[in-house]
Short mmCIF file of N, CA and C in Angstrom, two decimals:
data_model
loop_
_atom_site.label_atom_id
_atom_site.label_comp_id
_atom_site.label_asym_id
_atom_site.label_seq_id
_atom_site.Cartn_x
_atom_site.Cartn_y
_atom_site.Cartn_z
N UNK A 1 -104.21 -7.08 135.39
CA UNK A 1 -103.73 -8.54 133.68
C UNK A 1 -104.38 -10.04 134.40
N UNK A 2 -104.86 -10.70 133.80
CA UNK A 2 -106.27 -11.25 134.40
C UNK A 2 -104.69 -12.49 134.46
N UNK A 3 -105.15 -13.47 134.63
CA UNK A 3 -103.40 -14.97 135.77
C UNK A 3 -104.24 -16.20 134.42
N UNK A 4 -103.85 -16.74 134.26
CA UNK A 4 -104.51 -18.14 132.95
C UNK A 4 -105.41 -19.08 133.48
N UNK A 5 -105.34 -18.79 134.89
CA UNK A 5 -106.02 -19.43 134.51
C UNK A 5 -107.65 -18.71 135.13
N UNK A 6 -107.74 -17.44 134.81
CA UNK A 6 -109.11 -16.31 134.42
C UNK A 6 -109.74 -16.57 133.43
N UNK A 7 -108.06 -16.99 132.78
CA UNK A 7 -108.56 -16.48 130.71
C UNK A 7 -109.05 -18.46 130.50
N UNK A 8 -108.57 -19.13 131.31
CA UNK A 8 -109.26 -20.66 130.58
C UNK A 8 -110.14 -21.00 130.90
N UNK A 9 -111.17 -20.21 132.57
CA UNK A 9 -111.64 -19.91 132.52
C UNK A 9 -112.85 -18.98 130.92
N UNK A 10 -112.53 -18.42 130.75
CA UNK A 10 -113.03 -17.76 129.89
C UNK A 10 -113.09 -17.91 128.68
N UNK A 11 -112.75 -18.74 128.61
CA UNK A 11 -112.53 -18.97 127.27
C UNK A 11 -113.70 -20.63 126.94
N UNK A 12 -113.20 -21.65 128.34
CA UNK A 12 -114.56 -22.34 127.88
C UNK A 12 -115.95 -22.20 128.21
N UNK A 13 -115.72 -21.14 129.29
CA UNK A 13 -116.97 -20.88 129.45
C UNK A 13 -118.03 -19.90 127.28
N UNK A 14 -116.95 -19.03 126.96
CA UNK A 14 -116.98 -19.29 125.85
C UNK A 14 -117.36 -19.70 124.81
N UNK A 15 -116.68 -21.28 124.59
CA UNK A 15 -117.16 -22.20 124.12
C UNK A 15 -117.95 -22.70 124.28
N UNK A 16 -118.18 -22.62 125.45
CA UNK A 16 -119.67 -23.49 126.73
C UNK A 16 -121.14 -22.62 125.14
N UNK A 17 -120.79 -21.13 125.48
CA UNK A 17 -121.95 -20.37 125.32
C UNK A 17 -121.80 -20.78 123.76
N UNK A 18 -120.94 -20.93 123.49
CA UNK A 18 -121.22 -21.11 121.47
C UNK A 18 -121.44 -22.27 120.68
N UNK A 19 -121.66 -23.21 121.63
CA UNK A 19 -121.73 -24.87 121.54
C UNK A 19 -123.01 -24.62 121.51
N UNK A 20 -123.93 -24.16 122.25
CA UNK A 20 -125.15 -23.71 122.41
C UNK A 20 -126.24 -22.88 121.67
N UNK A 21 -125.13 -21.93 120.80
CA UNK A 21 -125.53 -21.12 120.22
C UNK A 21 -125.80 -21.84 119.34
N UNK A 22 -127.56 -21.11 118.57
CA UNK A 22 -128.69 -21.62 117.47
C UNK A 22 -128.72 -20.50 116.16
N UNK A 23 -128.48 -18.78 116.56
CA UNK A 23 -130.00 -18.19 115.69
C UNK A 23 -128.85 -18.07 114.37
N UNK A 24 -127.38 -18.95 113.93
CA UNK A 24 -127.19 -18.39 112.54
C UNK A 24 -127.85 -19.80 112.06
N UNK A 25 -127.87 -21.22 112.49
CA UNK A 25 -128.17 -22.07 111.92
C UNK A 25 -129.30 -22.34 110.66
N UNK A 26 -130.34 -21.89 111.52
CA UNK A 26 -130.94 -21.74 110.23
C UNK A 26 -130.65 -20.66 108.72
N UNK A 27 -129.87 -19.80 109.12
CA UNK A 27 -129.68 -18.83 108.29
C UNK A 27 -128.47 -19.40 106.79
N UNK A 28 -127.62 -20.88 108.14
CA UNK A 28 -126.52 -21.42 107.22
C UNK A 28 -127.46 -22.56 106.67
N UNK A 29 -128.35 -23.06 107.00
CA UNK A 29 -129.13 -24.28 106.26
C UNK A 29 -129.99 -23.69 104.68
N UNK A 30 -130.76 -22.99 105.04
CA UNK A 30 -131.38 -22.13 103.81
C UNK A 30 -130.18 -21.82 103.00
N UNK A 31 -129.25 -21.34 103.10
CA UNK A 31 -127.54 -20.77 102.39
C UNK A 31 -127.14 -22.31 102.20
N UNK A 32 -127.82 -23.38 102.35
CA UNK A 32 -126.89 -24.81 102.14
C UNK A 32 -128.52 -25.22 100.80
N UNK A 33 -129.24 -25.75 101.68
CA UNK A 33 -130.34 -25.89 100.61
C UNK A 33 -130.78 -24.25 99.09
N UNK A 34 -129.77 -23.22 99.09
CA UNK A 34 -130.29 -22.29 98.10
C UNK A 34 -129.09 -22.72 96.74
N UNK A 35 -127.86 -23.47 97.50
CA UNK A 35 -126.57 -23.12 96.79
C UNK A 35 -126.84 -24.64 96.50
N UNK A 36 -127.86 -25.55 96.82
CA UNK A 36 -128.10 -27.07 95.97
C UNK A 36 -129.01 -27.00 95.49
N UNK A 37 -129.89 -26.36 95.59
CA UNK A 37 -130.90 -25.86 94.17
C UNK A 37 -130.04 -24.94 92.83
N UNK A 38 -129.27 -23.83 93.17
CA UNK A 38 -128.53 -23.76 92.28
C UNK A 38 -127.43 -24.52 91.01
N UNK A 39 -127.57 -25.07 91.59
CA UNK A 39 -126.30 -25.94 91.08
C UNK A 39 -127.40 -27.33 90.25
N UNK A 40 -128.64 -27.64 90.82
CA UNK A 40 -130.10 -28.49 90.10
C UNK A 40 -129.78 -27.64 89.10
N UNK A 41 -130.22 -26.12 89.13
CA UNK A 41 -130.50 -25.41 88.00
C UNK A 41 -129.61 -25.02 87.09
N UNK A 42 -128.30 -25.54 87.53
CA UNK A 42 -126.99 -25.13 86.38
C UNK A 42 -127.17 -26.82 85.56
N UNK A 43 -127.51 -28.03 86.48
CA UNK A 43 -127.07 -29.14 85.99
C UNK A 43 -128.55 -29.17 84.84
N UNK A 44 -129.68 -29.02 85.54
CA UNK A 44 -131.27 -28.99 84.50
C UNK A 44 -130.43 -28.25 83.21
N UNK A 45 -130.16 -26.71 83.63
CA UNK A 45 -129.87 -25.66 81.93
C UNK A 45 -128.43 -26.65 81.44
N UNK A 46 -127.56 -27.09 81.76
CA UNK A 46 -126.92 -28.01 80.93
C UNK A 46 -127.17 -29.23 80.39
N UNK A 47 -127.91 -29.66 80.64
CA UNK A 47 -128.30 -31.33 80.38
C UNK A 47 -129.46 -30.94 79.13
N UNK A 48 -129.88 -29.55 79.31
CA UNK A 48 -131.39 -29.28 78.22
C UNK A 48 -131.08 -28.18 77.06
N UNK A 49 -129.71 -28.69 77.75
CA UNK A 49 -129.54 -26.22 76.66
C UNK A 49 -130.32 -26.28 75.23
N UNK A 50 -130.11 -27.68 74.64
CA UNK A 50 -131.03 -27.62 73.39
C UNK A 50 -132.85 -27.46 73.73
N UNK A 51 -133.33 -28.20 74.12
CA UNK A 51 -134.28 -28.48 73.51
C UNK A 51 -135.00 -26.40 74.45
N UNK A 52 -134.16 -26.57 75.16
CA UNK A 52 -133.95 -24.97 76.27
C UNK A 52 -133.92 -23.80 74.85
N UNK A 53 -133.25 -23.93 73.64
CA UNK A 53 -131.64 -22.97 73.02
C UNK A 53 -133.84 -23.17 72.16
N UNK A 54 -134.24 -24.53 71.26
CA UNK A 54 -135.48 -24.18 70.72
C UNK A 54 -136.38 -23.78 70.94
N UNK A 55 -137.01 -24.24 72.61
CA UNK A 55 -137.94 -23.72 73.27
C UNK A 55 -138.00 -21.82 73.41
N UNK A 56 -136.58 -21.52 73.12
CA UNK A 56 -136.63 -19.94 73.42
C UNK A 56 -136.44 -19.78 72.14
N UNK A 57 -135.91 -19.82 70.74
CA UNK A 57 -136.62 -19.39 69.73
C UNK A 57 -137.89 -19.68 68.91
N UNK A 58 -138.56 -20.35 69.44
CA UNK A 58 -140.27 -20.50 69.59
C UNK A 58 -140.32 -19.76 70.21
N UNK A 59 -140.86 -19.27 71.07
CA UNK A 59 -141.00 -17.87 71.75
C UNK A 59 -141.16 -17.08 71.33
N UNK A 60 -139.29 -16.39 70.53
CA UNK A 60 -139.05 -15.06 69.93
C UNK A 60 -139.65 -15.28 68.67
N UNK A 61 -139.78 -16.11 68.55
CA UNK A 61 -140.70 -15.69 66.57
C UNK A 61 -142.23 -15.91 67.08
N UNK A 62 -142.74 -16.11 68.17
CA UNK A 62 -144.11 -15.92 68.38
C UNK A 62 -144.15 -14.82 68.62
N UNK A 63 -143.62 -13.92 70.12
CA UNK A 63 -143.87 -12.47 70.08
C UNK A 63 -142.99 -11.73 68.88
N UNK A 64 -143.10 -12.08 67.49
CA UNK A 64 -141.82 -11.54 66.44
C UNK A 64 -143.52 -11.32 65.35
N UNK A 65 -144.25 -12.42 65.87
CA UNK A 65 -145.21 -12.16 64.84
C UNK A 65 -146.69 -11.72 65.12
N UNK A 66 -146.69 -10.93 66.12
CA UNK A 66 -147.34 -10.69 67.22
C UNK A 66 -147.66 -9.24 66.19
#
């Protein structure tokens, strides 16, 4: 059984390694970036809903007239 001092040293060493661990940093940054882009896309669709609906109807009519 480990002593309290040994456990404390092991925890401190693990925390020190995690502090300098940067492998997941890039993935997290990309996830945040994708999330922001999705929010911007949703806001744009909501803001331009009428224009997009009119554009979609024009495209549908053009395809159906072929």
